[in-house]
């Protein structure tokens, strides 16, 4: 990267009040290393323990969601493109902290994803708690990568409704972004 592009990148990060960011392939090892770095960074900022826990938990859920999506695409012709498209950003906004993640998704997967987020975002905290408990009692379908609790848990820990976008990149892919404000 040349100097001008580096300055542009730094200015873009500053304008979004980015504290921490990572872009690339999300493996379990990368998620664990980044998680430790995020936790250490937040502890050094002398934040309340509850804030650290919520930010860290949302960071983990969002990175796991990207990793799970990549796992589902293993063996598919889209795998390499999807696997290298992840990004996670933690920053400050409106007096709070945000955790944003993004990755390529196949356009065919977009409607189900949007429906799940819209459904969770429409619930208040009590309804989210009830849905979380109901979801925990359900049996996992064969081949499932999770109990479907991650998105609900993220929504429970936020101070504002979840924000998302699905931007079409080409005829097959879209870039999905999810932002949680704590």
PDB file of C-alpha atoms in Angstrom:
ATOM      1  CA  UNK A   1       0.000   0.000   0.000  1.00  0.00           C
ATOM      2  CA  UNK A   2       1.449   3.358  -0.952  1.00  0.00           C
ATOM      3  CA  UNK A   3       1.593   6.323   1.427  1.00  0.00           C
ATOM      4  CA  UNK A   4      -1.412   8.145  -0.023  1.00  0.00           C
ATOM      5  CA  UNK A   5      -3.644   5.065   0.270  1.00  0.00           C
ATOM      6  CA  UNK A   6      -2.406   4.499   3.840  1.00  0.00           C
ATOM      7  CA  UNK A   7      -3.309   8.095   4.781  1.00  0.00           C
ATOM      8  CA  UNK A   8      -6.758   7.679   3.172  1.00  0.00           C
ATOM      9  CA  UNK A   9      -7.294   4.469   5.121  1.00  0.00           C
ATOM     10  CA  UNK A  10      -6.236   6.099   8.392  1.00  0.00           C
ATOM     11  CA  UNK A  11      -8.532   9.096   7.738  1.00  0.00           C
ATOM     12  CA  UNK A  12     -11.456   6.766   6.970  1.00  0.00           C
ATOM     13  CA  UNK A  13     -10.843   4.840  10.201  1.00  0.00           C
ATOM     14  CA  UNK A  14     -10.658   8.082  12.207  1.00  0.00           C
ATOM     15  CA  UNK A  15     -13.831   9.494  10.639  1.00  0.00           C
ATOM     16  CA  UNK A  16     -15.715   6.356  11.763  1.00  0.00           C
ATOM     17  CA  UNK A  17     -14.060   6.446  15.225  1.00  0.00           C
ATOM     18  CA  UNK A  18     -12.708   2.930  14.690  1.00  0.00           C
ATOM     19  CA  UNK A  19     -10.910   1.454  17.678  1.00  0.00           C
ATOM     20  CA  UNK A  20     -10.146  -2.014  16.293  1.00  0.00           C
ATOM     21  CA  UNK A  21     -10.612  -3.617  12.879  1.00  0.00           C
ATOM     22  CA  UNK A  22      -9.732  -6.819  11.059  1.00  0.00           C
ATOM     23  CA  UNK A  23     -10.346  -7.800   7.466  1.00  0.00           C
ATOM     24  CA  UNK A  24      -9.653 -11.236   6.051  1.00  0.00           C
ATOM     25  CA  UNK A  25     -10.320 -14.915   6.611  1.00  0.00           C
ATOM     26  CA  UNK A  26     -11.968 -15.742   9.956  1.00  0.00           C
ATOM     27  CA  UNK A  27     -10.653 -18.983  11.424  1.00  0.00           C
ATOM     28  CA  UNK A  28     -11.200 -20.175  14.978  1.00  0.00           C
ATOM     29  CA  UNK A  29      -7.596 -19.255  15.813  1.00  0.00           C
ATOM     30  CA  UNK A  30      -7.970 -15.737  14.386  1.00  0.00           C
ATOM     31  CA  UNK A  31     -11.229 -15.230  16.291  1.00  0.00           C
ATOM     32  CA  UNK A  32      -9.591 -16.317  19.567  1.00  0.00           C
ATOM     33  CA  UNK A  33      -6.531 -14.105  19.031  1.00  0.00           C
ATOM     34  CA  UNK A  34      -8.654 -11.107  18.081  1.00  0.00           C
ATOM     35  CA  UNK A  35     -10.978 -11.776  21.019  1.00  0.00           C
ATOM     36  CA  UNK A  36      -8.086 -11.644  23.460  1.00  0.00           C
ATOM     37  CA  UNK A  37      -6.838  -8.421  21.863  1.00  0.00           C
ATOM     38  CA  UNK A  38     -10.320  -6.855  22.022  1.00  0.00           C
ATOM     39  CA  UNK A  39     -10.778  -7.839  25.661  1.00  0.00           C
ATOM     40  CA  UNK A  40      -7.334  -6.518  26.608  1.00  0.00           C
ATOM     41  CA  UNK A  41      -7.957  -3.254  24.739  1.00  0.00           C
ATOM     42  CA  UNK A  42     -11.331  -2.715  26.448  1.00  0.00           C
ATOM     43  CA  UNK A  43      -9.930  -3.537  29.904  1.00  0.00           C
ATOM     44  CA  UNK A  44      -7.192  -0.944  29.383  1.00  0.00           C
ATOM     45  CA  UNK A  45      -9.856   1.679  28.661  1.00  0.00           C
ATOM     46  CA  UNK A  46     -11.214   1.185  32.210  1.00  0.00           C
ATOM     47  CA  UNK A  47     -14.710   0.453  30.980  1.00  0.00           C
ATOM     48  CA  UNK A  48     -17.362  -1.059  33.225  1.00  0.00           C
ATOM     49  CA  UNK A  49     -17.149  -4.865  33.253  1.00  0.00           C
ATOM     50  CA  UNK A  50     -20.679  -5.182  31.876  1.00  0.00           C
ATOM     51  CA  UNK A  51     -19.737  -3.070  28.823  1.00  0.00           C
ATOM     52  CA  UNK A  52     -16.621  -5.157  28.239  1.00  0.00           C
ATOM     53  CA  UNK A  53     -18.657  -8.358  28.495  1.00  0.00           C
ATOM     54  CA  UNK A  54     -21.346  -7.128  26.079  1.00  0.00           C
ATOM     55  CA  UNK A  55     -18.906  -5.781  23.486  1.00  0.00           C
ATOM     56  CA  UNK A  56     -16.790  -8.927  23.689  1.00  0.00           C
ATOM     57  CA  UNK A  57     -19.838 -11.221  23.446  1.00  0.00           C
ATOM     58  CA  UNK A  58     -21.192  -9.375  20.407  1.00  0.00           C
ATOM     59  CA  UNK A  59     -17.756  -9.412  18.782  1.00  0.00           C
ATOM     60  CA  UNK A  60     -17.574 -13.188  19.283  1.00  0.00           C
ATOM     61  CA  UNK A  61     -21.125 -13.771  17.976  1.00  0.00           C
ATOM     62  CA  UNK A  62     -20.558 -11.689  14.870  1.00  0.00           C
ATOM     63  CA  UNK A  63     -17.222 -13.311  14.023  1.00  0.00           C
ATOM     64  CA  UNK A  64     -18.695 -16.779  14.673  1.00  0.00           C
ATOM     65  CA  UNK A  65     -21.593 -15.949  12.333  1.00  0.00           C
ATOM     66  CA  UNK A  66     -19.097 -15.130   9.576  1.00  0.00           C
ATOM     67  CA  UNK A  67     -17.083 -18.286  10.297  1.00  0.00           C
ATOM     68  CA  UNK A  68     -20.254 -20.417  10.304  1.00  0.00           C
ATOM     69  CA  UNK A  69     -21.346 -18.975   6.973  1.00  0.00           C
ATOM     70  CA  UNK A  70     -17.913 -19.776   5.534  1.00  0.00           C
ATOM     71  CA  UNK A  71     -18.176 -23.330   6.910  1.00  0.00           C
ATOM     72  CA  UNK A  72     -21.534 -23.815   5.205  1.00  0.00           C
ATOM     73  CA  UNK A  73     -19.942 -22.822   1.888  1.00  0.00           C
ATOM     74  CA  UNK A  74     -17.023 -25.287   2.158  1.00  0.00           C
ATOM     75  CA  UNK A  75     -16.744 -27.301  -1.017  1.00  0.00           C
ATOM     76  CA  UNK A  76     -18.847 -24.848  -3.022  1.00  0.00           C
ATOM     77  CA  UNK A  77     -17.363 -22.939  -5.948  1.00  0.00           C
ATOM     78  CA  UNK A  78     -17.934 -19.682  -4.025  1.00  0.00           C
ATOM     79  CA  UNK A  79     -15.939 -20.793  -0.985  1.00  0.00           C
ATOM     80  CA  UNK A  80     -12.660 -18.908  -1.534  1.00  0.00           C
ATOM     81  CA  UNK A  81     -14.386 -15.657  -2.426  1.00  0.00           C
ATOM     82  CA  UNK A  82     -16.692 -15.859   0.607  1.00  0.00           C
ATOM     83  CA  UNK A  83     -13.958 -17.091   2.980  1.00  0.00           C
ATOM     84  CA  UNK A  84     -11.729 -14.083   2.309  1.00  0.00           C
ATOM     85  CA  UNK A  85     -14.423 -11.425   2.553  1.00  0.00           C
ATOM     86  CA  UNK A  86     -14.925 -11.008   6.312  1.00  0.00           C
ATOM     87  CA  UNK A  87     -14.457  -7.779   8.201  1.00  0.00           C
ATOM     88  CA  UNK A  88     -15.113  -6.750  11.812  1.00  0.00           C
ATOM     89  CA  UNK A  89     -14.885  -3.239  13.238  1.00  0.00           C
ATOM     90  CA  UNK A  90     -15.307  -1.902  16.753  1.00  0.00           C
ATOM     91  CA  UNK A  91     -15.694   1.828  17.168  1.00  0.00           C
ATOM     92  CA  UNK A  92     -17.417   4.639  19.018  1.00  0.00           C
ATOM     93  CA  UNK A  93     -20.630   6.330  17.910  1.00  0.00           C
ATOM     94  CA  UNK A  94     -23.267   8.510  19.605  1.00  0.00           C
ATOM     95  CA  UNK A  95     -21.790   8.009  23.059  1.00  0.00           C
ATOM     96  CA  UNK A  96     -21.763   4.231  22.678  1.00  0.00           C
ATOM     97  CA  UNK A  97     -19.658   1.523  21.156  1.00  0.00           C
ATOM     98  CA  UNK A  98     -20.560  -0.249  17.936  1.00  0.00           C
ATOM     99  CA  UNK A  99     -19.541  -3.615  16.587  1.00  0.00           C
ATOM    100  CA  UNK A 100     -19.971  -3.957  12.823  1.00  0.00           C
ATOM    101  CA  UNK A 101     -19.277  -7.024  10.770  1.00  0.00           C
ATOM    102  CA  UNK A 102     -19.534  -7.723   7.086  1.00  0.00           C
ATOM    103  CA  UNK A 103     -18.982 -10.452   4.552  1.00  0.00           C
ATOM    104  CA  UNK A 104     -19.999 -11.601   1.115  1.00  0.00           C
ATOM    105  CA  UNK A 105     -23.115 -13.716   0.957  1.00  0.00           C
ATOM    106  CA  UNK A 106     -24.839 -15.369  -1.930  1.00  0.00           C
ATOM    107  CA  UNK A 107     -27.866 -13.335  -2.977  1.00  0.00           C
ATOM    108  CA  UNK A 108     -29.992 -16.460  -2.622  1.00  0.00           C
ATOM    109  CA  UNK A 109     -29.249 -16.431   1.148  1.00  0.00           C
ATOM    110  CA  UNK A 110     -30.197 -12.775   1.642  1.00  0.00           C
ATOM    111  CA  UNK A 111     -34.001 -13.038   2.114  1.00  0.00           C
ATOM    112  CA  UNK A 112     -33.758 -15.593   4.947  1.00  0.00           C
ATOM    113  CA  UNK A 113     -31.069 -13.571   6.675  1.00  0.00           C
ATOM    114  CA  UNK A 114     -33.034 -10.321   6.373  1.00  0.00           C
ATOM    115  CA  UNK A 115     -36.187 -12.006   7.688  1.00  0.00           C
ATOM    116  CA  UNK A 116     -34.346 -13.340  10.757  1.00  0.00           C
ATOM    117  CA  UNK A 117     -32.882  -9.915  11.579  1.00  0.00           C
ATOM    118  CA  UNK A 118     -36.168  -8.096  10.976  1.00  0.00           C
ATOM    119  CA  UNK A 119     -37.956 -10.590  13.238  1.00  0.00           C
ATOM    120  CA  UNK A 120     -35.459 -10.165  16.094  1.00  0.00           C
ATOM    121  CA  UNK A 121     -35.227  -6.386  15.692  1.00  0.00           C
ATOM    122  CA  UNK A 122     -38.990  -6.002  16.056  1.00  0.00           C
ATOM    123  CA  UNK A 123     -38.950  -7.510  19.559  1.00  0.00           C
ATOM    124  CA  UNK A 124     -38.520  -5.652  22.844  1.00  0.00           C
ATOM    125  CA  UNK A 125     -36.159  -6.903  25.570  1.00  0.00           C
ATOM    126  CA  UNK A 126     -38.801  -9.059  27.282  1.00  0.00           C
ATOM    127  CA  UNK A 127     -39.852 -10.656  23.996  1.00  0.00           C
ATOM    128  CA  UNK A 128     -36.184 -11.303  23.163  1.00  0.00           C
ATOM    129  CA  UNK A 129     -35.687 -13.003  26.535  1.00  0.00           C
ATOM    130  CA  UNK A 130     -38.741 -15.198  25.922  1.00  0.00           C
ATOM    131  CA  UNK A 131     -37.593 -16.092  22.391  1.00  0.00           C
ATOM    132  CA  UNK A 132     -34.096 -16.869  23.701  1.00  0.00           C
ATOM    133  CA  UNK A 133     -35.518 -19.317  26.254  1.00  0.00           C
ATOM    134  CA  UNK A 134     -37.789 -20.930  23.665  1.00  0.00           C
ATOM    135  CA  UNK A 135     -34.890 -21.307  21.246  1.00  0.00           C
ATOM    136  CA  UNK A 136     -32.712 -22.917  23.937  1.00  0.00           C
ATOM    137  CA  UNK A 137     -35.335 -25.632  24.487  1.00  0.00           C
ATOM    138  CA  UNK A 138     -35.507 -26.598  20.806  1.00  0.00           C
ATOM    139  CA  UNK A 139     -33.591 -29.583  19.524  1.00  0.00           C
ATOM    140  CA  UNK A 140     -30.886 -28.753  17.015  1.00  0.00           C
ATOM    141  CA  UNK A 141     -31.534 -29.964  13.482  1.00  0.00           C
ATOM    142  CA  UNK A 142     -28.882 -32.361  12.107  1.00  0.00           C
ATOM    143  CA  UNK A 143     -25.879 -30.484  10.701  1.00  0.00           C
ATOM    144  CA  UNK A 144     -26.792 -27.297  12.523  1.00  0.00           C
ATOM    145  CA  UNK A 145     -23.900 -24.979  13.419  1.00  0.00           C
ATOM    146  CA  UNK A 146     -25.704 -23.419  16.346  1.00  0.00           C
ATOM    147  CA  UNK A 147     -28.929 -23.117  18.243  1.00  0.00           C
ATOM    148  CA  UNK A 148     -29.882 -19.854  16.524  1.00  0.00           C
ATOM    149  CA  UNK A 149     -29.240 -17.936  19.709  1.00  0.00           C
ATOM    150  CA  UNK A 150     -26.468 -15.651  18.471  1.00  0.00           C
ATOM    151  CA  UNK A 151     -28.594 -13.044  16.754  1.00  0.00           C
ATOM    152  CA  UNK A 152     -31.075 -13.015  19.638  1.00  0.00           C
ATOM    153  CA  UNK A 153     -28.241 -12.636  22.134  1.00  0.00           C
ATOM    154  CA  UNK A 154     -26.751  -9.759  20.150  1.00  0.00           C
ATOM    155  CA  UNK A 155     -30.120  -7.975  20.087  1.00  0.00           C
ATOM    156  CA  UNK A 156     -30.499  -8.489  23.859  1.00  0.00           C
ATOM    157  CA  UNK A 157     -27.160  -6.768  24.528  1.00  0.00           C
ATOM    158  CA  UNK A 158     -27.674  -3.701  22.341  1.00  0.00           C
ATOM    159  CA  UNK A 159     -28.963  -0.272  23.276  1.00  0.00           C
ATOM    160  CA  UNK A 160     -30.501   0.341  19.838  1.00  0.00           C
ATOM    161  CA  UNK A 161     -32.149  -1.805  17.157  1.00  0.00           C
ATOM    162  CA  UNK A 162     -29.805  -3.876  15.004  1.00  0.00           C
ATOM    163  CA  UNK A 163     -28.781  -2.194  11.755  1.00  0.00           C
ATOM    164  CA  UNK A 164     -28.043  -4.185   8.623  1.00  0.00           C
ATOM    165  CA  UNK A 165     -27.561  -3.752   4.924  1.00  0.00           C
ATOM    166  CA  UNK A 166     -27.364  -6.104   1.980  1.00  0.00           C
ATOM    167  CA  UNK A 167     -25.663  -4.461  -0.970  1.00  0.00           C
ATOM    168  CA  UNK A 168     -25.624  -6.308  -4.277  1.00  0.00           C
ATOM    169  CA  UNK A 169     -22.078  -6.659  -5.627  1.00  0.00           C
ATOM    170  CA  UNK A 170     -22.847  -8.623  -8.790  1.00  0.00           C
ATOM    171  CA  UNK A 171     -25.428 -11.114 -10.077  1.00  0.00           C
ATOM    172  CA  UNK A 172     -24.431 -13.752  -7.504  1.00  0.00           C
ATOM    173  CA  UNK A 173     -23.095 -11.933  -4.424  1.00  0.00           C
ATOM    174  CA  UNK A 174     -24.125  -9.261  -1.971  1.00  0.00           C
ATOM    175  CA  UNK A 175     -22.180  -7.692   0.875  1.00  0.00           C
ATOM    176  CA  UNK A 176     -23.966  -8.149   4.187  1.00  0.00           C
ATOM    177  CA  UNK A 177     -23.271  -5.759   7.087  1.00  0.00           C
ATOM    178  CA  UNK A 178     -24.597  -6.019  10.645  1.00  0.00           C
ATOM    179  CA  UNK A 179     -24.106  -3.282  13.253  1.00  0.00           C
ATOM    180  CA  UNK A 180     -24.881  -3.578  16.951  1.00  0.00           C
ATOM    181  CA  UNK A 181     -24.658  -0.512  19.205  1.00  0.00           C
ATOM    182  CA  UNK A 182     -23.862  -1.116  22.866  1.00  0.00           C
TER     183      UNK A 182
END
